[in-house]
Tab-separated table of C-alpha atoms in Angstrom:
chain	number	residue	atom	x	y	z
A	4	UNK	CA	-118.966	-0.237	-12.622
A	5	UNK	CA	-118.212	-3.059	-10.059
A	6	UNK	CA	-119.736	-5.555	-12.562
A	7	UNK	CA	-117.407	-4.620	-15.194
A	8	UNK	CA	-114.484	-4.584	-13.057
A	9	UNK	CA	-115.442	-7.946	-11.723
A	10	UNK	CA	-115.897	-9.121	-15.318
A	11	UNK	CA	-112.422	-7.980	-16.459
A	12	UNK	CA	-110.720	-9.593	-13.469
A	13	UNK	CA	-112.550	-12.822	-14.390
A	14	UNK	CA	-111.697	-12.575	-17.968
A	15	UNK	CA	-108.018	-11.920	-16.838
A	16	UNK	CA	-108.010	-15.121	-14.913
A	17	UNK	CA	-110.411	-17.246	-16.891
A	18	UNK	CA	-107.798	-19.051	-19.150
A	19	UNK	CA	-105.702	-19.982	-16.080
A	20	UNK	CA	-108.740	-20.911	-13.873
A	21	UNK	CA	-110.286	-23.307	-16.580
A	22	UNK	CA	-107.217	-25.527	-16.413
A	23	UNK	CA	-108.668	-26.969	-13.098
A	24	UNK	CA	-112.097	-27.972	-11.855
A	25	UNK	CA	-111.634	-26.045	-8.747
A	26	UNK	CA	-110.459	-22.938	-10.687
A	27	UNK	CA	-113.376	-23.065	-12.945
A	28	UNK	CA	-115.803	-23.667	-10.130
A	29	UNK	CA	-114.619	-20.368	-8.819
A	30	UNK	CA	-115.182	-18.612	-12.007
A	31	UNK	CA	-118.652	-20.255	-12.338
A	32	UNK	CA	-119.690	-19.270	-8.790
A	33	UNK	CA	-118.708	-15.534	-9.434
A	34	UNK	CA	-120.672	-15.586	-12.611
A	35	UNK	CA	-123.715	-16.976	-10.648
A	36	UNK	CA	-123.491	-13.821	-8.601
A	37	UNK	CA	-123.168	-11.583	-11.568
A	38	UNK	CA	-126.271	-13.118	-13.095
A	39	UNK	CA	-128.237	-12.972	-9.939
A	40	UNK	CA	-127.549	-9.232	-9.703
A	41	UNK	CA	-128.251	-8.723	-13.424
A	42	UNK	CA	-131.594	-10.345	-13.109
A	43	UNK	CA	-132.637	-8.480	-10.060
A	44	UNK	CA	-134.404	-5.807	-12.416
A	45	UNK	CA	-134.577	-4.777	-15.850
A	46	UNK	CA	-133.268	-1.389	-15.033
A	47	UNK	CA	-130.025	-2.909	-13.572
A	48	UNK	CA	-129.570	-5.010	-16.847
A	49	UNK	CA	-129.905	-1.924	-19.032
A	50	UNK	CA	-127.594	0.209	-16.742
A	51	UNK	CA	-124.962	-2.402	-16.753
A	52	UNK	CA	-124.991	-2.851	-20.534
A	53	UNK	CA	-124.703	0.790	-21.319
A	54	UNK	CA	-122.044	1.293	-18.749
A	55	UNK	CA	-119.689	-1.348	-20.614
A	56	UNK	CA	-116.535	0.831	-21.697
A	57	UNK	CA	-114.380	0.772	-24.751
A	58	UNK	CA	-112.216	-2.399	-24.933
A	59	UNK	CA	-108.598	-1.657	-24.723
A	60	UNK	CA	-107.356	-5.313	-24.777
A	61	UNK	CA	-109.070	-8.693	-25.186
A	62	UNK	CA	-109.753	-9.019	-21.452
A	63	UNK	CA	-111.860	-5.974	-21.528
A	64	UNK	CA	-113.334	-7.299	-24.826
A	65	UNK	CA	-114.326	-10.508	-23.182
A	66	UNK	CA	-115.642	-8.720	-20.158
A	67	UNK	CA	-117.748	-6.341	-22.491
A	68	UNK	CA	-119.236	-9.444	-24.416
A	69	UNK	CA	-120.082	-11.085	-21.427
A	70	UNK	CA	-121.889	-8.007	-20.052
A	71	UNK	CA	-123.678	-7.235	-23.312
A	72	UNK	CA	-124.773	-10.805	-23.947
A	73	UNK	CA	-126.077	-11.428	-20.437
A	74	UNK	CA	-128.031	-8.199	-20.302
A	75	UNK	CA	-129.549	-8.912	-23.633
A	76	UNK	CA	-130.216	-12.441	-23.128
A	77	UNK	CA	-132.098	-11.634	-19.824
A	78	UNK	CA	-134.153	-8.649	-21.345
A	79	UNK	CA	-135.097	-10.849	-24.410
A	80	UNK	CA	-136.395	-13.782	-22.102
A	81	UNK	CA	-133.618	-16.115	-21.213
A	82	UNK	CA	-133.924	-16.280	-17.629
A	83	UNK	CA	-132.938	-19.671	-16.407
A	84	UNK	CA	-129.978	-19.087	-14.399
A	85	UNK	CA	-128.032	-22.126	-15.828
A	86	UNK	CA	-128.361	-20.775	-19.388
A	87	UNK	CA	-127.373	-17.238	-18.542
A	88	UNK	CA	-124.212	-18.704	-16.508
A	89	UNK	CA	-123.191	-20.575	-19.776
A	90	UNK	CA	-123.530	-17.499	-21.848
A	91	UNK	CA	-121.454	-15.595	-19.395
A	92	UNK	CA	-118.863	-18.347	-19.020
A	93	UNK	CA	-118.550	-18.704	-22.875
A	94	UNK	CA	-118.233	-15.061	-23.307
A	95	UNK	CA	-115.325	-14.798	-20.905
A	96	UNK	CA	-113.511	-17.777	-22.787
A	97	UNK	CA	-114.761	-17.308	-26.386
A	98	UNK	CA	-111.251	-15.944	-27.724
A	99	UNK	CA	-109.061	-18.516	-25.706
A	100	UNK	CA	-107.962	-19.680	-29.081
A	101	UNK	CA	-106.128	-16.491	-29.476
A	102	UNK	CA	-103.541	-17.934	-27.215
A	103	UNK	CA	-102.232	-20.068	-30.064
A	104	UNK	CA	-101.349	-16.985	-32.168
A	105	UNK	CA	-98.065	-15.281	-32.699
A	106	UNK	CA	-99.892	-12.151	-34.152
A	107	UNK	CA	-102.260	-9.435	-32.957
A	108	UNK	CA	-105.672	-10.719	-33.715
A	109	UNK	CA	-107.249	-7.500	-32.696
A	110	UNK	CA	-106.966	-5.779	-36.088
A	111	UNK	CA	-109.109	-5.555	-39.220
A	112	UNK	CA	-109.292	-8.791	-41.174
A	113	UNK	CA	-107.865	-7.135	-44.341
A	114	UNK	CA	-104.635	-6.314	-42.391
A	115	UNK	CA	-104.010	-9.908	-41.773
A	116	UNK	CA	-101.867	-12.056	-44.116
A	117	UNK	CA	-103.482	-15.020	-45.860
A	118	UNK	CA	-101.646	-17.417	-43.290
A	119	UNK	CA	-102.871	-15.164	-40.321
A	120	UNK	CA	-106.491	-14.953	-41.661
A	121	UNK	CA	-106.688	-18.772	-42.054
A	122	UNK	CA	-105.492	-19.262	-38.565
A	123	UNK	CA	-107.872	-16.505	-37.220
A	124	UNK	CA	-110.835	-18.239	-38.877
A	125	UNK	CA	-109.904	-21.433	-36.899
A	126	UNK	CA	-109.821	-19.591	-33.422
A	127	UNK	CA	-113.489	-20.492	-32.370
A	128	UNK	CA	-112.766	-24.314	-33.049
A	129	UNK	CA	-109.355	-24.210	-31.512
A	130	UNK	CA	-110.802	-22.582	-28.515
A	131	UNK	CA	-113.448	-25.376	-27.937
A	132	UNK	CA	-110.856	-28.002	-28.673
A	133	UNK	CA	-108.604	-26.597	-25.981
A	134	UNK	CA	-111.434	-27.233	-23.392
A	135	UNK	CA	-113.000	-30.306	-24.737
A	136	UNK	CA	-110.974	-32.560	-22.546
A	137	UNK	CA	-112.224	-30.775	-19.310
A	138	UNK	CA	-115.427	-32.672	-18.235
A	139	UNK	CA	-116.425	-29.755	-16.022
A	140	UNK	CA	-116.807	-27.533	-18.927
A	141	UNK	CA	-120.336	-28.025	-20.252
A	142	UNK	CA	-121.456	-29.048	-23.729
A	143	UNK	CA	-123.273	-25.928	-24.174
A	144	UNK	CA	-120.172	-23.605	-23.297
A	145	UNK	CA	-118.141	-25.379	-25.819
A	146	UNK	CA	-120.856	-24.999	-28.468
A	147	UNK	CA	-121.107	-21.418	-27.863
A	148	UNK	CA	-117.366	-20.819	-28.101
A	149	UNK	CA	-117.030	-23.052	-31.194
A	150	UNK	CA	-119.977	-21.022	-32.913
A	151	UNK	CA	-119.376	-17.526	-31.779
A	152	UNK	CA	-118.232	-16.023	-35.390
A	153	UNK	CA	-121.133	-17.518	-37.237
A	154	UNK	CA	-123.393	-14.742	-38.524
A	155	UNK	CA	-125.974	-14.245	-41.056
A	156	UNK	CA	-126.792	-16.763	-43.664
A	157	UNK	CA	-123.373	-18.458	-43.776
A	158	UNK	CA	-121.508	-15.162	-43.688
A	159	UNK	CA	-119.428	-16.224	-40.597
A	160	UNK	CA	-116.767	-18.894	-39.888
A	161	UNK	CA	-115.444	-21.472	-39.427
A	162	UNK	CA	-118.431	-23.411	-40.646
A	163	UNK	CA	-120.640	-21.009	-42.378
A	164	UNK	CA	-123.636	-21.780	-40.269
A	165	UNK	CA	-126.893	-20.055	-40.697
A	166	UNK	CA	-127.418	-17.849	-37.598
A	167	UNK	CA	-131.139	-18.111	-37.771
A	168	UNK	CA	-130.900	-21.995	-37.308
A	169	UNK	CA	-128.818	-21.668	-34.176
A	170	UNK	CA	-130.094	-21.513	-30.665
A	171	UNK	CA	-130.863	-18.032	-29.160
A	172	UNK	CA	-128.020	-18.166	-26.795
A	173	UNK	CA	-125.535	-18.274	-29.743
A	174	UNK	CA	-127.360	-15.607	-31.664
A	175	UNK	CA	-127.053	-13.286	-28.818
A	176	UNK	CA	-123.555	-13.919	-27.803
A	177	UNK	CA	-122.382	-13.585	-31.427
A	178	UNK	CA	-124.233	-10.121	-31.660
A	179	UNK	CA	-122.591	-8.972	-28.445
A	180	UNK	CA	-119.032	-10.260	-29.729
A	181	UNK	CA	-119.413	-8.519	-33.195
A	182	UNK	CA	-120.891	-5.140	-31.522
A	183	UNK	CA	-117.915	-4.798	-29.228
A	184	UNK	CA	-115.389	-5.688	-31.943
A	185	UNK	CA	-116.898	-3.428	-34.277
A	186	UNK	CA	-116.613	-0.397	-31.656
A	187	UNK	CA	-112.909	-1.400	-31.112
A	188	UNK	CA	-112.029	-1.538	-34.752
A	189	UNK	CA	-113.784	1.993	-35.295
A	190	UNK	CA	-112.223	3.244	-31.980
A	191	UNK	CA	-115.519	4.483	-31.030
A	192	UNK	CA	-117.946	3.947	-27.994
A	193	UNK	CA	-120.940	1.490	-28.216
A	194	UNK	CA	-123.187	4.709	-28.181
A	195	UNK	CA	-121.131	6.227	-30.968
A	196	UNK	CA	-121.444	3.095	-33.294
A	197	UNK	CA	-125.061	2.186	-32.689
A	198	UNK	CA	-126.620	3.831	-35.954
A	199	UNK	CA	-123.643	2.684	-38.111
A	200	UNK	CA	-123.624	-0.804	-36.839
A	201	UNK	CA	-127.228	-1.269	-37.610
A	202	UNK	CA	-126.776	-0.038	-41.310
A	203	UNK	CA	-123.672	-2.296	-41.792
A	204	UNK	CA	-124.932	-5.422	-40.001
A	205	UNK	CA	-128.562	-5.555	-41.121
A	206	UNK	CA	-129.086	-9.135	-42.468
A	207	UNK	CA	-126.222	-10.479	-40.541
A	208	UNK	CA	-128.291	-10.797	-37.115
A	209	UNK	CA	-131.739	-11.352	-36.072
A	210	UNK	CA	-133.650	-8.135	-36.814
A	211	UNK	CA	-135.392	-7.799	-33.364
A	212	UNK	CA	-132.164	-8.638	-31.510
A	213	UNK	CA	-129.954	-6.001	-33.399
A	214	UNK	CA	-132.952	-3.431	-33.066
A	215	UNK	CA	-133.150	-4.147	-29.513
A	216	UNK	CA	-129.226	-3.671	-28.954
A	217	UNK	CA	-128.959	-0.621	-30.768
A	218	UNK	CA	-132.049	0.966	-29.213
A	219	UNK	CA	-130.211	0.562	-25.706
A	220	UNK	CA	-127.372	2.840	-26.936
A	221	UNK	CA	-129.268	5.275	-29.204
A	222	UNK	CA	-131.283	6.725	-26.294
């Protein structure tokens, strides 16, 4: 879809664009247009989410996470444009900490060495740290990035936070991130993993959120 292609392009450019206020503003303006389109009707949001393809690389992953999170957030009642734009921007940038790695982060965690795994578990905080000196990146975006691997009752990382105590934007972004990564690791489409994801991840996310996401791909 046009939206997914736009998201992939923005994900490819996001790390470079965030280095300057002008570049970041361009990304933010494009995200506002995507949000405007996504929120135009419920059917648009549902169709765009279901059209998110298999992520071959991390740019496509970030694009998918952005699309899934924005669609879910809007359909679950987050309607304020600024809140949705923050979710979209955080999704595009959530794995910026990967740029510090000298290894492939898109493999199962049990295939990483102890040293690699320790580094991997720091990537959310590292990503937020890389952007913390940029006054034009909002506190909300930084928080979403720093917390994007927190799941369940302290099952995630790096701070083992309880997802249920976190704001809804984080809960939705984290679910979208985990869903797309799960599809990548299983080498299956979002539709193909729906039932198995629900069975494997029950308790890791808000029950209503996970039921809602899975229902979009089971039909």
